[in-house]
Coordinates of C-alpha atoms and ligand atoms in Angstrom, one line a residue:
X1 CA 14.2 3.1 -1.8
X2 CA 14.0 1.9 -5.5
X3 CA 15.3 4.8 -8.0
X4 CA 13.0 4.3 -10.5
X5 CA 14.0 6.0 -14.3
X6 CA 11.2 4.5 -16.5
X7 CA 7.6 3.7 -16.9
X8 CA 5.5 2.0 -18.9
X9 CA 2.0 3.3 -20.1
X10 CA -0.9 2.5 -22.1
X11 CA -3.4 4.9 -23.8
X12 CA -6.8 4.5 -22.9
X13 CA -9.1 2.8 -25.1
X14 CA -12.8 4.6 -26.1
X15 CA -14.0 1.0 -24.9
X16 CA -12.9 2.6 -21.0
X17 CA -16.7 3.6 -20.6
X18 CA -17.4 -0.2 -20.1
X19 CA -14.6 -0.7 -18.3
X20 CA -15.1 -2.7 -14.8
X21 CA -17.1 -1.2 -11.8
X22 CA -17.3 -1.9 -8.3
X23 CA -20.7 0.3 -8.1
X24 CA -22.6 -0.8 -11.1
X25 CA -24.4 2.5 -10.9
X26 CA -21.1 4.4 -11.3
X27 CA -21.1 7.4 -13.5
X28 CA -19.5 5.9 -17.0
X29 CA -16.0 8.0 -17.9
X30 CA -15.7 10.6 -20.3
X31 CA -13.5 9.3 -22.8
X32 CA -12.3 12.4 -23.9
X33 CA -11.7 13.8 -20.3
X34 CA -9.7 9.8 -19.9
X35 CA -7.8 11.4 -22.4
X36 CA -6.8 14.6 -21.4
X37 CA -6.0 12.9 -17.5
X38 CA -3.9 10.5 -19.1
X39 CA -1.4 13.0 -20.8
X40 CA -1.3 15.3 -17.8
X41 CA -0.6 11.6 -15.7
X42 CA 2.1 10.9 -18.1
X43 CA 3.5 14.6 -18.0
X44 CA 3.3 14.3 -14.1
X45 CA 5.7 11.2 -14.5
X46 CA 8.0 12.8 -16.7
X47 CA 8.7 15.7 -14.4
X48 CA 9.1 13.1 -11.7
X49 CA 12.2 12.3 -14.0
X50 CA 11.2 9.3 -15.4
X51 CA 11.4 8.3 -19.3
X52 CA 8.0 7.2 -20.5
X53 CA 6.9 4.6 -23.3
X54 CA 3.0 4.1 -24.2
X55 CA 1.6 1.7 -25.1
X56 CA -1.2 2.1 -28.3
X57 CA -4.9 1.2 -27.2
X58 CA -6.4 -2.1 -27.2
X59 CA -10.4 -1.8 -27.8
X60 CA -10.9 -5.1 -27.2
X61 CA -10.0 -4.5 -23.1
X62 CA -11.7 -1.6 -21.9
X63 CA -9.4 -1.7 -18.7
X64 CA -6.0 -2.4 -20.2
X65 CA -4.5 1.3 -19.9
X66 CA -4.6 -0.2 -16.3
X67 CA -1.5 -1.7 -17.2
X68 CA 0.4 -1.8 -13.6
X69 CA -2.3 -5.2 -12.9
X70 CA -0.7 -7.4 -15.8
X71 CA 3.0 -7.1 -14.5
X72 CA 5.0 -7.1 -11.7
X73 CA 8.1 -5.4 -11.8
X74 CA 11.2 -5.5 -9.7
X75 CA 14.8 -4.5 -10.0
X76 CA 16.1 -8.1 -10.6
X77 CA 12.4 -9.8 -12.3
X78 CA 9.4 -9.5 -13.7
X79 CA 6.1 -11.2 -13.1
X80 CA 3.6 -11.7 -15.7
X81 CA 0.2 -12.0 -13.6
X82 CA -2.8 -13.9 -13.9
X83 CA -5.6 -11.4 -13.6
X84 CA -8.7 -12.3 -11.5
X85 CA -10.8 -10.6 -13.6
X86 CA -11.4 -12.4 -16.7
X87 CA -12.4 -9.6 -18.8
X88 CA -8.5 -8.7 -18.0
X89 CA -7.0 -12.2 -18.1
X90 CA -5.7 -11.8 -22.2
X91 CA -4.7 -8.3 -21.7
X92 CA -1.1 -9.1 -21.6
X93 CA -1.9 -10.6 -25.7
X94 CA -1.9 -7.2 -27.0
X95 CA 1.7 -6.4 -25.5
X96 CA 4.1 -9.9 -25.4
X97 CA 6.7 -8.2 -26.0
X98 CA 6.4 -5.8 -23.3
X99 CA 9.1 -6.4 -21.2
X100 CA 12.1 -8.2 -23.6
X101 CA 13.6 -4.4 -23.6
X102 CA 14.4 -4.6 -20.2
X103 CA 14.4 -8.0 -18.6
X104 CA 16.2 -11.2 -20.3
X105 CA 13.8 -14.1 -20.7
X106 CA 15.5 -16.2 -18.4
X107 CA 13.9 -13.7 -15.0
X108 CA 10.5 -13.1 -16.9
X109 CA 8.3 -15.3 -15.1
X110 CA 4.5 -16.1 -15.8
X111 CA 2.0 -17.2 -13.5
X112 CA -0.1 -19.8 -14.3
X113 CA -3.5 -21.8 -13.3
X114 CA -4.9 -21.7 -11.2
X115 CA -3.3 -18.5 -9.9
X116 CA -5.3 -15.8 -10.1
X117 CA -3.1 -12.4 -9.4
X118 CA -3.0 -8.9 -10.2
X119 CA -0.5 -5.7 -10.1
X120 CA -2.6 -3.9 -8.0
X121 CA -2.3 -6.2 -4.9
X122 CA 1.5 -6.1 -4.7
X123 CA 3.0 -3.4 -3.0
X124 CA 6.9 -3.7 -3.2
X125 CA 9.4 -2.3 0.0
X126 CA 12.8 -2.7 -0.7
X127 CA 13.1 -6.8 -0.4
X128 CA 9.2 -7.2 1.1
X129 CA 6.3 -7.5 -1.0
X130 CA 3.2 -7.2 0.8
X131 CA 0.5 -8.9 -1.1
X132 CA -3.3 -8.6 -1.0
X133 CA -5.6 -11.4 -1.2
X134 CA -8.8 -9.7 -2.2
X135 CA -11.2 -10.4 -5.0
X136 CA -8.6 -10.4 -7.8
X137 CA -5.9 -12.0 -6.1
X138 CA -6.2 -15.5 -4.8
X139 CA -3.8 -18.2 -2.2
X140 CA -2.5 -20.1 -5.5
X141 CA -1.5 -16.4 -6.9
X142 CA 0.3 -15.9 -3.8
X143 CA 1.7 -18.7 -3.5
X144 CA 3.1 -19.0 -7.1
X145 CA 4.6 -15.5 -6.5
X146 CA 6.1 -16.1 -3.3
X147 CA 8.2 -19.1 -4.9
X148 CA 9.4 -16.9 -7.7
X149 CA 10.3 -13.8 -5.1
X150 CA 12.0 -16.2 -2.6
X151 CA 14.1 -17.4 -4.9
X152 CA 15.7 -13.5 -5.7
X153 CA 15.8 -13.2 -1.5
X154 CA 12.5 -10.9 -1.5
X155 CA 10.0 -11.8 1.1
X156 CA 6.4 -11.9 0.7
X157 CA 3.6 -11.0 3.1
X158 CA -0.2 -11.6 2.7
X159 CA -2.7 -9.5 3.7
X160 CA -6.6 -9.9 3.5
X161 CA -8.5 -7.2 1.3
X162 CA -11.7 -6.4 1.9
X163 CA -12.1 -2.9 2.1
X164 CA -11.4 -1.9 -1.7
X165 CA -10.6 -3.6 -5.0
X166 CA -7.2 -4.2 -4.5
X167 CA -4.5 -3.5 -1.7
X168 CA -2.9 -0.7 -3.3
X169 CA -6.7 1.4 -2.9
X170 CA -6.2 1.6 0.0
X171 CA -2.6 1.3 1.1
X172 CA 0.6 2.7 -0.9
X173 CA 4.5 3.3 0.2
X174 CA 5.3 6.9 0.6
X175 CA 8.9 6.0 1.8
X176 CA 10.9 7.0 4.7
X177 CA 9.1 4.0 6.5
X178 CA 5.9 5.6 6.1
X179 CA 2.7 4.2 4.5
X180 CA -0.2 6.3 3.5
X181 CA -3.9 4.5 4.0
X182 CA -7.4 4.8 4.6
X183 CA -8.5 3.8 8.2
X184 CA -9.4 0.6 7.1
X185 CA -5.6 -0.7 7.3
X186 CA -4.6 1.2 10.3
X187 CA -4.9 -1.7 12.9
X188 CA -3.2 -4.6 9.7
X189 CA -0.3 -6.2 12.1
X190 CA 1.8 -6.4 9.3
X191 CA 2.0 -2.4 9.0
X192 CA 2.2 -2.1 12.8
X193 CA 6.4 -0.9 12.2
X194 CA 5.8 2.2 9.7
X195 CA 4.7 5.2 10.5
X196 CA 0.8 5.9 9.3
X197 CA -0.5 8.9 6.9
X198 CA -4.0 7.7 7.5
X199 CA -7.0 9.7 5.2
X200 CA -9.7 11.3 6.1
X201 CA -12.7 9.3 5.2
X202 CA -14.3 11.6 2.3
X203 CA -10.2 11.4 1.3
X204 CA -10.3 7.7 0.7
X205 CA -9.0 7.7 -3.3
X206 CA -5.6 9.7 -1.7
X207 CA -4.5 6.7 -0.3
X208 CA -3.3 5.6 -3.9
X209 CA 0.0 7.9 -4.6
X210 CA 3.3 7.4 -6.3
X211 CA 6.2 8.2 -4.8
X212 CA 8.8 8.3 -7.5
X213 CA 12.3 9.3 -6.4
X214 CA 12.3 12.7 -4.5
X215 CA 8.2 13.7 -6.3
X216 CA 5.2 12.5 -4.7
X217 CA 2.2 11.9 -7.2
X218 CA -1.6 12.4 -5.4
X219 CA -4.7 12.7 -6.7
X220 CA -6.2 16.1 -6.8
X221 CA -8.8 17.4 -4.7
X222 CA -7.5 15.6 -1.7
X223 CA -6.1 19.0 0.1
X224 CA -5.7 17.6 3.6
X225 CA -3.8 14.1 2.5
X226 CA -1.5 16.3 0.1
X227 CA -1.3 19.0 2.9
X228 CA -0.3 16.1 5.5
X229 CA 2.4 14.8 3.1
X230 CA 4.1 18.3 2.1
X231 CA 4.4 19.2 5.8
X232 CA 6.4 15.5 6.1
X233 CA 8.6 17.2 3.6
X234 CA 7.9 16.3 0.4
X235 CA 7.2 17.9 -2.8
X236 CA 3.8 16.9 -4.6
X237 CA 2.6 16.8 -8.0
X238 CA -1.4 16.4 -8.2
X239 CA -3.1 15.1 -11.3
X240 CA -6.8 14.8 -11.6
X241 CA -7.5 10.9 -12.6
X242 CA -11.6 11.9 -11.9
X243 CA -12.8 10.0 -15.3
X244 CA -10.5 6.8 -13.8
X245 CA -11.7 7.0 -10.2
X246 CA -15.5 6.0 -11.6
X247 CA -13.9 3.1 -12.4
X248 CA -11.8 2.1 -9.7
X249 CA -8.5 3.0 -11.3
X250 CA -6.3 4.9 -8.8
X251 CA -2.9 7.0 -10.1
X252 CA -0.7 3.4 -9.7
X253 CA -2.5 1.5 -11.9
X254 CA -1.9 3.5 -14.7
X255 CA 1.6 2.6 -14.9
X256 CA 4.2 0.2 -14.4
X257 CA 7.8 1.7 -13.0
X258 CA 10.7 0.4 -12.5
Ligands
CIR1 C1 -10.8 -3.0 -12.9 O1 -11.8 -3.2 -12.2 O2 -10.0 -3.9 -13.1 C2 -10.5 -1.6 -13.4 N1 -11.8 -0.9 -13.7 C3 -9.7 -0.8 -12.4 C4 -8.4 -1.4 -12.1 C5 -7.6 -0.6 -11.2 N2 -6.3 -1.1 -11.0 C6 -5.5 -0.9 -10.0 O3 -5.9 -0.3 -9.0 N3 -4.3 -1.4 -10.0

């Protein structure tokens, strides 16, 4: 399992009430809520242990605090994506320096067109990515990446998406060989070898959680999910990200670790 020690944030902008929406009649966030979520998210990661730089706002992307969909990170490289949405696509603009800390120019790659690809699709296991073609992520994205992993000895599996925006809705690594999803994924042959935390259906938005060294990051108000991973064991931190579930953000995509 990756140690992870730092993470990248990005404060929300007030523009978040227009961010993107699956369900067009969605309830619009309360900005000041966003707020208040996003510190307790951030505190949540730094009890996990890790050291946390944010990011200031960018009004001009109502969806960049979303930040783990413009980057790929992984122990040896980084990806700059491509996002699929194009209200998203010049998000990475506000931050080009983002990564120069951390990674030396030489293993910072970018993907270009036509790949469309973003963060939330790629779900890293030690040397396997699994990768989600969904409506954000396309073949050429896939493609592109696989080139760029294969070349550090990481794998890369596809798997279709049609049950939520992007693979990591529905599906996330809780470690130990052991995947928590939402029914939807249960039968996916490529997830036939771990063992399966699957949701109950009103439980769906637990299926997003970080695991981040020996604390495990849920959603609150998801009792059963968070019961069924505490009796595997592990210890739980809950955050409420209510004002980002109305728009389709989940607790991964409001950060990028590594
Ligand atoms: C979007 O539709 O792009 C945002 N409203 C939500 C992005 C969520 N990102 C993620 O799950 N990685």
């Amino acid at each position: 399992m990756i140690q992870f020690t730092r993470a990248i944030t990005k404060q929300p902008a007030q523009s978040l009430i227009n961010g993107l929406s699956l369900d067009e009649n969605n309830l619009k966030p309360d900005y000041q809520l966003a707020l208040k979520q996003h510190e307790q998210y951030i505190n949540a990661l730094k009890q996990s242990g890790l050291s946390v730089m944010t990011l200031p706002a960018s009004e001009a992307f109502p969806d960049s605090c979303f930040v783990e969909d413009i980057a790929v990170l992984a122990p040896e490289f980084a990806i700059i994506t491509r996002p699929g949405a194009e209200t998203r696509r010049q998000e990475i603009t506000t931050t080009p320096d983002l990564l120069s800390d951390d990674y030396t120019e030489s293993v910072i790659h970018t993907l270009t067109e036509p790949a469309l690809l973003e963060g939330g699709d790629v779900m890293l296991i030690d040397k396997q990515f699994y990768i989600g073609l969904s409506s954000r992520t396309n073949a050429a994205g896939v493609e592109q990446f696989t080139a760029i992993a294969q070349s550090y000895g990481y794998a890369v599996t596809a798997i279709p998406v049609s049950y939520s925006l992007h693979l990591k809705t529905g599906v996330t690594y809780l470690g130990d060989n052991r995947l928590v999803m939402t029914e939807d994924y249960q039968d996916e042959a490529a997830f036939a070898g771990f063992e399966k935390i699957i949701t109950p259906s009103d439980e769906n938005n637990c299926a997003n959680i970080i695991r981040i060294n020996s604390q495990v990051i849920v959603p609150e108000g998801y009792s059963e999910t968070q019961t069924a991973i505490e009796a595997l064991g592990y210890q739980t931190i809950a955050v409420n990200i209510s004002e980002f579930a109305k728009i389709d953000g989940g607790l991964t995509c409001l950060s990028l670790r590594f």
